[in-house]
């Protein structure tokens, strides 16, 4: 009885427990997606009681949201773009994102996001909010361009499609293309989404 009490008494402040749960969750979301990943399975992989998962993250949705943490901040992306110059913002964003997702640990998180979004509406909504509201939305708003929300969603769609084909579908030769080649190919498209003129913007006098 005392052993059981000792086990449950290892409070959530214990070093490394939260990180172990988050690491196990990220792998589970990457391998099977949001719907098939379970709190019990994640707890087993992390070697903790399922109650600890709920204590730290509240729910599977909360756990998934924590696993979506980006390896690069929106502020860093914009700062790099400013340094490079307004006409290089598209290329800078493409390079920054690709370099951020290349390390294996970061790629697992990206695959967790994408696999989950492909099978679950809740996961898709969370990813959409992450990309549009927290990443590309602030960038387009800072640029002061018309149609900022549309531009943000267009940039987001570009990166989601690129990531699915490169990392999930592993479509060649895209999957093995160098970052430099992808920056050259995709940078101008992202630049146009960010600063190019749209059809309904031609009436400025």
Backbone as a ProteinNet text record, in pm:
[ID]
protein_1_A
[PRIMARY]
XXXXXXXXXXXXXXXXXXXXXXXXXXXXXXXXXXXXXXXXXXXXXXXXXXXXXXXXXXXXXXXXXXXXXXXXXXXXXXXXXXXXXXXXXXXXXXXXXXXXXXXXXXXXXXXXXXXXXXXXXXXXXXXXXXXXXXXXXXXXXXXXXXXXXXXXXXXXXXXXXXXXXXXXXXXXXXXXXXXXXXXXXXXXXXXXXXXXXXXXXXXXX
[TERTIARY]
83.6	0	86.6	193.3	281.2	352.5	383.6	448.4	357.8	228.8	132.8	119.1	116.1	103.1	227.9	343.8	466.6	466.7	407.5	405.1	318.1	196.6	106.8	154.5	241.7	289.7	400.6	447.3	552	486.9	484.7	405.1	456.2	369.9	404.1	523.9	575.9	694.2	821.7	811.2	928.1	1000.5	1132.3	1212.9	1200.7	1176.1	1176.5	1045.4	948.7	824.8	744.9	727.6	651.1	716.7	848.7	920.5	905.7	907.5	892.2	753.7	651.6	515.4	503.3	557.1	547.5	622.8	738.6	815.1	738.6	679.1	601.9	479.6	415.2	296.8	331.6	442.1	483	507.7	574.5	598.7	466.5	375.5	246.6	165.8	159.4	85.7	150.1	282.7	352.1	327.5	320.2	308.4	164.9	68.9	-68.6	-170.4	-130.3	-223.7	-301.4	-378.9	-450.2	-556	-636.7	-749	-704.5	-599.4	-557.9	-464.5	-404.4	-319.5	-408.5	-369.8	-449.8	-367.8	-438.2	-372.7	-302.9	-371.2	-313.1	-187.4	-195	-79.5	39.2	11.2	117.4	178.2	92.5	141.8	229.5	188.2	267.5	404.9	407.9	534.7	624.8	563.2	640.3	671.6	613.2	634.2	583.2	462.5	398.6	253.2	190.6	48.7	-31.5	-140.5	-221.8	-271	-288.9	-335.1	-235.3	-106.8	-6.9	-19.3	-57.1	-76.3	-185.4	-295.2	-406.6	-370.9	-289	-250.3	-170.1	-76.6	8.9	-63.9	-146.6	-199.3	-351.3	-421.7	-565.8	-647	-604.2	-678.9	-586.3	-634.8	-554.5	-539.2	-641.3	-632.6	-525.3	-520.5	-417.6	-278.2	-267.4	-139.6	-95.8	-190.8	-158.4	-115.5	-184	-148.5	-5.5	32.3	169	270.3	232.1	322.6	340.8	253.7	262	364.2	434.1	527.9	624.9	632.7	718.8	865.2	956.5	1098.9	1156.2	1074	1119.7	1007.4	1038.6	936.7	898.7	772.1	730.7	815.1	852.2	932.3	1068	1128.7	1258.3	1245.5	1136.5	1114.8	1107.5	1028.2	1011.1	1140.6	1211.5	1336.4	1438.2	1444.6	1536.4	1494.9	1363.1	1315	1347.7	1336.8	1367.6	1514.8	1599.8	1744.1	1776	1710.2	1737.3	1680.7	1576.9	1512.4	1373	1280.1	1140.7	1125.3	1211.5	1197.5	1253.5	1314.4	1368.4	1292.6	1179.4	1105.8	1055.8	1005	955.1	1062.9	1177.6	1288.4	1337.5	1338.7	1385.5	1292.5	1161.7	1065.7	1078.6	1090.6	1104.9	1229.6	1341	1465.6	1457.1	1401.7	1393.6	1309.5	1195.9	1109.6	1172	1230.7	1291.1	1408.3	1490.5	1603.5	1556.1	1446.2	1394.8	1340.1	1282.1	1220.3	1315.1	1437.1	1529	1580.5	1612.1	1660.6	1558.1	1602.2	1509.8	1405	1445	1348.8	1238.5	1275.3	1176.5	1087.1	1144	1066.2	959.7	989.8	889.5	769	794.6	684.2	602.5	670.8	600.8	513.2	565.6	488.4	369.1	387.8	276.1	165	201.6	103.6	29.7	105.4	46.1	-41.2	8.6	-71.6	-201.5	-194.6	-314.5	-413.7	-361.4	-447.9	-519.7	-457.6	-515.6	-631.4	-644.5	-746.6	-843.4	-819.2	-901.4	-928.1	-1055.3	-1093.3	-1039.6	-1039.8	-988.4	-841	-765.1	-622.2	-599.3	-677.8	-663.9	-692.2	-796.1	-830.2	-718.7	-658.4	-551.6	-428.6	-398	-283.1	-310.1	-431.6	-468	-452.6	-500	-487	-340.6	-261.5	-120.1	-49.6	-70.4	0.2	-50.9	-183.8	-240.3	-237.8	-280.9	-292.4	-158.5	-73.7	48.5	172.2	169.2	289.4	270.9	188.1	180.3	88	-13.7	-101.3	-27.8	50.5	125.9	223.4	279.6	373.7	302.2	190	118.3	61.9	18.3	-32.8	78.7	197.9	311	352.4	331.4	368.1	272.7	152.5	56.1	-1.3	-9.3	-59.7	-209.6	-281.8	-424.3	-443.2	-563.1	-596.8	-501.9	-460.9	-364.2	-411	-537.3	-579.5	-571.4	-611	-602.6	-457.5	-370.9	-229.3	-173.1	-211.9	-162.5	-206.7	-332.4	-380.1	-314.4	-285.3	-217.4	-75.7	-4.6	128.9	120.9	23.4	6.9	-20.6	-105.9	-138.1	-15	70.2	193	282.4	298	387.1	326.9	196.8	133.8	147.1	118.5	131.6	274	369.3	510.2	551.5	511.6	551.7	491.2	364.7	300.8	372.9	402.5	466.7	612.4	681.6	825.1	848	769.4	797.6	702.2	576.5	480.6	472.9	441.9	433.7	569.2	673.8	810.1	814.8	749.9	742.2	875.6	935.2	1061.3	1035.8	1122	1248.2	1234.8	1109.3	1089.7	1147.7	1129.4	1171.9	1322.4	1400.1	1545.4	1605.3	1520.4	1570.6	1641.6	1742.3	1815.6	1732.5	1764.5	1696.9	1720.5	1840.7	1871.3	1781.1	1763.2	1678.4	1532.8	1485.5	1346.6	1326.1	1426.1	1416.4	1403.7	1483.4	1476.9	1342	1287.8	1162.9	1040	1038	916.5	920.1	1039	1051.5	973.1	981.6	905.6	754.3	705.1	560.9	517.4	593.6	562.3	575.3	674.3	691.8	569.4	518.3	399.4	278.5	264.6	154.6	164.9	286.3	306.8	293.9	351.8	360.9	310.3	275.7	230.8	93.5	60.1	-68.7	-175.1	-289.1	-402.3	-497.3	-588.2	-676.7	-761.1	-808.4	-897.5	-821.4	-689.5	-609.5	-565.1	-617.5	-571.4	-647.3	-741.7	-823.6	-774.3	-652	-597.5	-563.6	-600.6	-577.3	-494.2
-121.1	0	125.5	120.7	236.1	257	144.7	156.9	224.8	187.6	248.6	396.7	430	570.7	647.4	579.5	644.8	671.9	581.1	599.3	717.9	721.4	831.3	962.6	953.9	1074.9	1144.5	1085	1150.7	1257.5	1375.2	1483.7	1529.4	1598.5	1642.7	1734.8	1782.9	1865.5	1784.7	1653.4	1567	1597.1	1609.8	1649.3	1550	1604.3	1521.9	1455.5	1452	1380.1	1445	1574.9	1645.2	1628.8	1640	1627.4	1487.1	1386.2	1248.1	1225.6	1281.7	1268.9	1338.5	1458.8	1535.2	1465.6	1408.5	1336.9	1214.6	1139.1	1021.1	1059.9	1169.3	1215.5	1258	1327.8	1374.7	1257.3	1153.8	1034.3	967.4	956.2	891.7	968	1099.9	1179.9	1168.8	1160.8	1150	1014.9	909.6	774.8	737	775.4	728.2	839.9	965.8	1076	1100.3	1207	1251.3	1150.5	1101.6	1016	885.1	825.3	693.6	698.5	812.3	826.3	832.2	763.8	760.7	807.5	860.6	902.8	783.7	668.9	550.1	503.6	501.4	458.4	552.4	680.8	779.9	766.6	745.7	728.1	603.6	496.1	373.2	396.5	465.8	492.9	581.4	673.2	763.9	703.2	583.1	513.4	595	650.3	724.5	681.1	718.5	692.2	786.6	738.4	826	950.4	942.3	1059.2	1174.2	1141.4	1247.6	1321.2	1248.7	1312.7	1417.9	1379.7	1472.5	1586.4	1558.4	1664.4	1772.6	1730.4	1826.4	1899.9	1827.8	1884.7	1896.4	1839	1855.9	1762.6	1740	1657.6	1621.8	1533.3	1500.2	1622.5	1705.9	1828.7	1920.8	1933.8	2015.9	1960.2	1828.9	1764.2	1787.7	1777.9	1800.4	1945	2037.1	2178.6	2203.5	2138.7	2154	2095.2	1988.2	1923.3	2005.5	2105.4	2185.3	2297.9	2307.3	2418.5	2425.1	2540.9	2558.1	2569.3	2518.4	2530.4	2667.1	2754.6	2888.6	2987.2	3101.9	3198.3	3287.7	3331.5	3425.5	3553	3598.7	3721.6	3703.4	3585.4	3559.5	3558.7	3499	3495.3	3637.3	3720.9	3857.2	3937.2	3921.1	3993.9	3957.1	3830.1	3787.8	3847.6	3854.8	3913.5	4061.1	4132.1	4275.3	4298.1	4216.2	4228.9	4202.7	4102.3	4066.2	4168.3	4241.8	4337.7	4291.6	4386.5	4350.9	4259.5	4274.8	4194.3	4053.9	4026.7	3893.4	3822.6	3879.3	3822.1	3680.7	3661.1	3529.4	3423.9	3451.3	3355.7	3331	3436	3421.7	3333.3	3349.7	3267.4	3121.1	3095.7	2958.1	2893.9	2964.5	2909	2886.8	2982.3	2971.3	2852	2833.6	2721.7	2587.8	2577.6	2450.2	2414.5	2511.7	2484.1	2445.3	2505	2473.8	2332.3	2283.3	2150.8	2039.3	2071	1967.4	1876.7	1927.9	1838.4	1730	1606	1494.8	1521.6	1581.8	1607.5	1702.6	1805.1	1900.2	1835.4	1748.2	1684.3	1592.2	1526.9	1442.4	1525.8	1645.2	1733.2	1775.9	1806.8	1845.9	1731.6	1610.9	1496	1468.1	1492.1	1477.1	1574.6	1698.2	1799.1	1759.4	1717.7	1692	1567.2	1457.6	1334.1	1356.4	1430.2	1455.3	1543.7	1645	1736.9	1666.5	1564.7	1493.6	1403.4	1375.2	1280.7	1335.5	1456	1505.8	1654.7	1692.5	1832.6	1922.3	1870	1949.6	1980.5	1878.9	1898.6	1996.3	1984.4	2075.5	2219.3	2239.6	2374.3	2433.6	2351.1	2399.5	2438	2357.4	2387.6	2512.4	2524.7	2643.9	2769.1	2763	2878.6	2909	2803.2	2822.6	2894.3	2846	2901.7	3040.8	3055.6	3180.5	3289.8	3258.3	3361.9	3396.5	3294	3317.9	3336.4	3287	3294.2	3392.4	3356.3	3436.2	3556.3	3547.7	3662.1	3784.8	3771.8	3887.6	3943.5	3856.1	3903.4	3989.6	3940.9	4018.6	4147.3	4143.7	4265.2	4367.7	4321	4411.8	4477.8	4407.3	4464.2	4575.2	4579.6	4683.2	4667.5	4545.5	4520.6	4493.9	4525.3	4491.3	4339.4	4295.5	4152.7	4069.5	4123.8	4054.2	3914.7	3895.8	3760.5	3660.5	3701.6	3612	3577.3	3675.6	3650.9	3550.5	3566.2	3475.7	3332.2	3313.6	3178.3	3119.7	3201.8	3152.6	3104.4	3181.2	3139.3	3010.9	3005.4	2884.3	2762.5	2777.5	2664	2618.1	2712	2677.9	2588	2624.5	2548.3	2414.9	2409.7	2282.1	2183.9	2231.2	2145	2098.4	2190.5	2155.9	2050.7	2069.5	1976.9	1838.5	1833	1704.1	1627.4	1693.2	1626.3	1591.1	1674.3	1652.2	1550.8	1558.9	1478.6	1360.7	1374.4	1265.3	1180.7	1243.7	1171	1133.6	1208	1184.4	1174.6	1270.1	1275.1	1321.9	1239.6	1275.8	1345.6	1437.9	1475.7	1580.7	1616.7	1719	1675.8	1549.2	1502.1	1516.6	1499.9	1506.5	1636.1	1728.9	1856.2	1934.3	2007.7	2088.3	2209.3	2260.9	2381.5	2496.7	2508.7	2617	2610.3	2489.4	2474.9	2510.4	2472.1	2500.7	2649.1	2713.5	2858.6	2929	2887.5	2947.9	2923.2	2802.5	2765.7	2825.4	2827.4	2863.1	3005.6	3058.3	3193.1	3298.1	3302.7	3404.6	3391.6	3268.2	3249	3304.7	3274.1	3326.4	3478.9	3531.1	3675.9	3741.1	3679.5	3734.1	3730.3	3622.6	3615.4	3726.4	3759.8	3857.9	4002.1	4032.6	4173.6	4201.6	4098.6	4119.4	4184	4235.2	4302.4	4201.5	4208.3	4123.1	4198.2	4126.4	4186	4299.3	4291.4	4395	4511.7	4513.9	4623.4	4721.9	4707.6	4791.4	4924.4	4948	5067.7	5182	5167.6	5278.1	5394.2	5510.1	5626.3	5729.4
0	0	0	85	89.7	-42.5	-111.9	-242.2	-342.4	-335.8	-428.2	-400.6	-270.5	-235.7	-279.3	-267.9	-310.1	-458.7	-537.5	-681.7	-720.7	-662.5	-697.3	-637.1	-535.8	-472.3	-547.6	-656.1	-735.5	-820.8	-769	-823.1	-959.7	-1033.5	-1168.4	-1178.8	-1065.9	-1072.3	-1091.9	-1088.3	-1102	-1234.1	-1223	-1338.6	-1453.5	-1571.5	-1691.9	-1725.6	-1633.8	-1660	-1771.9	-1764.1	-1868.1	-2004.2	-2005.7	-2132.2	-2189.7	-2103.4	-2149.8	-2209.5	-2146.4	-2197.6	-2332.1	-2341.5	-2465.6	-2578.9	-2548.3	-2650.7	-2699.6	-2607.5	-2645.7	-2726.4	-2689.2	-2761.3	-2902.6	-2917.1	-3049.5	-3142.8	-3091.7	-3172.8	-3208.7	-3112.6	-3139.1	-3243.3	-3230.4	-3328.8	-3467.2	-3471.7	-3599.6	-3666.1	-3584.8	-3640.4	-3675.3	-3590.9	-3613.3	-3627.3	-3603.7	-3614	-3485.9	-3487.1	-3366.6	-3321.8	-3415	-3379	-3315	-3366.4	-3320	-3200.3	-3175.6	-3056.5	-2932.3	-2825.8	-2703.7	-2584.2	-2485.1	-2361.9	-2296	-2292.9	-2229	-2303.3	-2436	-2512.8	-2496.7	-2493.7	-2474.3	-2334.9	-2235.6	-2098.8	-2087.7	-2153.7	-2151.5	-2213.7	-2327.2	-2394.3	-2308.7	-2234.1	-2148.9	-2011.9	-1986.3	-1859.5	-1740.2	-1756.9	-1648.5	-1637.3	-1528.8	-1511.3	-1602	-1665.9	-1751.2	-1679.4	-1547.5	-1472.5	-1482	-1494.3	-1505.9	-1638.6	-1742.9	-1872.9	-1862.4	-1798.7	-1783.6	-1689.2	-1590.4	-1497.4	-1569.5	-1651.8	-1720.8	-1832.2	-1908.9	-2032.8	-2036.8	-1939.9	-1930.4	-2017.6	-2138.9	-2234.3	-2350.3	-2437.9	-2555.5	-2644.7	-2652.2	-2731.4	-2676.5	-2545.2	-2483.3	-2506.3	-2504.4	-2530.5	-2674.7	-2766.7	-2907.6	-2929.7	-2865.3	-2879.4	-2831	-2721.4	-2670.9	-2768	-2836.8	-2931.6	-3058.7	-3080.9	-3202.3	-3194.1	-3084.6	-3067.5	-3185.5	-3246.3	-3363.1	-3322.7	-3407.7	-3376.9	-3412.6	-3466.7	-3503	-3475.4	-3419.6	-3382.3	-3500.3	-3506.9	-3611.2	-3610.4	-3491.4	-3482.7	-3551.2	-3532.6	-3595.3	-3747	-3796.8	-3941.2	-3997.2	-3932.8	-3982	-3969.2	-3858.2	-3838.9	-3947.1	-3980.5	-4086.6	-4221.2	-4242.9	-4366.8	-4377.5	-4265.6	-4264.7	-4294.9	-4235.2	-4258.8	-4405.6	-4463.2	-4602	-4699.6	-4659.7	-4748.2	-4786.3	-4808.3	-4838.6	-4959.5	-5059.1	-5179.2	-5162.9	-5047.4	-5019.1	-4907.4	-4867.2	-4754.2	-4786.2	-4908.4	-4946.2	-4939.6	-4999.1	-4997.9	-4856	-4774.6	-4636.8	-4556.3	-4574.3	-4501.5	-4542.6	-4671.4	-4718.2	-4658.6	-4665.4	-4611.7	-4461.1	-4389.3	-4243.6	-4202	-4268.5	-4233.1	-4269.3	-4387	-4427	-4336.1	-4302.8	-4214.4	-4074.9	-4029.9	-3896.6	-3888.6	-3999.4	-3997.8	-4038.9	-4082.6	-4128.7	-4016.3	-3897.2	-3790.7	-3759.2	-3733.1	-3709.5	-3601.9	-3489.7	-3381.8	-3427.3	-3501	-3550.1	-3655.1	-3736.6	-3841.6	-3783.5	-3671.8	-3606.4	-3565.5	-3513.9	-3474.8	-3595.9	-3704.8	-3826.3	-3876.9	-3877.4	-3924.1	-3832.4	-3702.6	-3609.8	-3644.2	-3673.5	-3710.8	-3837.9	-3938.3	-4069	-4068.8	-4010.7	-4007.8	-3932	-3824.7	-3744.7	-3820	-3888.1	-3962.2	-4076.3	-4133.1	-4245.9	-4205.5	-4075.1	-4031.2	-3926.4	-3878	-3767.3	-3783.2	-3777.1	-3795.8	-3685	-3561.3	-3450.1	-3468.8	-3507.2	-3530.9	-3645.6	-3752.5	-3865.7	-3823.9	-3743.8	-3698.6	-3612.6	-3528.9	-3442.7	-3524.9	-3625.3	-3710.4	-3793.5	-3843.1	-3921.1	-3836.3	-3713.8	-3625.2	-3596	-3576.3	-3546.7	-3661.1	-3783	-3897.8	-3935	-3940.9	-3990.8	-3884.6	-3764.9	-3661.9	-3597.4	-3577.4	-3500.9	-3587.5	-3710.4	-3793.4	-3908.5	-4005.1	-4126.8	-4113.5	-4029.8	-4008.6	-3957.8	-3850.4	-3801.8	-3905.2	-3988.4	-4089.4	-4193.1	-4245.6	-4347.1	-4287.8	-4162.8	-4099.8	-4081.4	-4046.5	-4027.7	-4158	-4269	-4398.8	-4441.9	-4382.5	-4417.8	-4557.3	-4606.4	-4741.7	-4738	-4848.8	-4855.4	-4854.6	-4818.1	-4818.7	-4733.7	-4619.1	-4534.6	-4491.9	-4449.9	-4411.1	-4525.2	-4646.4	-4761.3	-4792.1	-4786	-4811.2	-4710.1	-4584.4	-4480.5	-4506.7	-4548	-4574.5	-4698.5	-4796.4	-4916.2	-4882.6	-4801.8	-4761.2	-4679	-4588.4	-4507.9	-4592.7	-4694.1	-4781	-4858.4	-4895.3	-4967.4	-4881.9	-4755.8	-4669.3	-4627.2	-4605.1	-4570.6	-4686.2	-4807.2	-4923.9	-4945.4	-4930.7	-4945.6	-4843.3	-4718.7	-4613.7	-4634	-4676	-4698.6	-4809	-4918.2	-5031.5	-5001.9	-4926.1	-4899.8	-4788.6	-4680.5	-4562.2	-4541.5	-4582.9	-4565.5	-4692.5	-4805.7	-4931.5	-4987.8	-4948.8	-4995.6	-5148.5	-5210.2	-5355.3	-5412.9	-5496.2	-5560	-5693.9	-5730.5	-5664	-5554.9	-5519.8	-5417.3	-5283.3	-5247.1	-5115.5	-5094.1	-5198.2	-5184	-5238.6	-5280.9	-5332.9	-5223.1	-5260	-5161.7	-5119.8	-5003.3	-4955.7	-5052	-5103.2	-5197.1	-5320.3	-5374.4	-5493.1	-5461.6	-5343.8	-5307.1	-5280.8	-5224.9	-5203.5	-5338.1	-5435.1	-5568.5	-5633.3	-5615.5	-5681.5	-5614.5	-5481.4	-5407.4	-5355.5	-5331.4	-5276.9	-5352.5	-5487	-5560.6	-5543.7	-5531.2	-5510.5	-5376.6	-5271.2	-5138.2	-5137.4	-5207.4	-5216.3	-5280	-5384.7	-5452	-5359.9	-5285.2	-5188.6	-5085	-5045.8	-4939.4	-4986.8	-5100.5	-5141	-5281.6	-5357.8	-5495.2	-5500.8	-5617.4	-5635	-5673.4	-5604.3	-5636.1	-5729.7	-5792.5	-5892.9	-5841.4	-5715.7	-5664.2	-5600.9	-5621	-5565	-5672.5	-5791.8	-5902.4	-5911.3	-5820.9	-5831.5	-5743.8	-5691.1	-5611.4	-5703.9	-5668.2	-5755.4	-5682.3
[MASK]
+++++++++++++++++++++++++++++++++++++++++++++++++++++++++++++++++++++++++++++++++++++++++++++++++++++++++++++++++++++++++++++++++++++++++++++++++++++++++++++++++++++++++++++++++++++++++++++++++++++++++++++

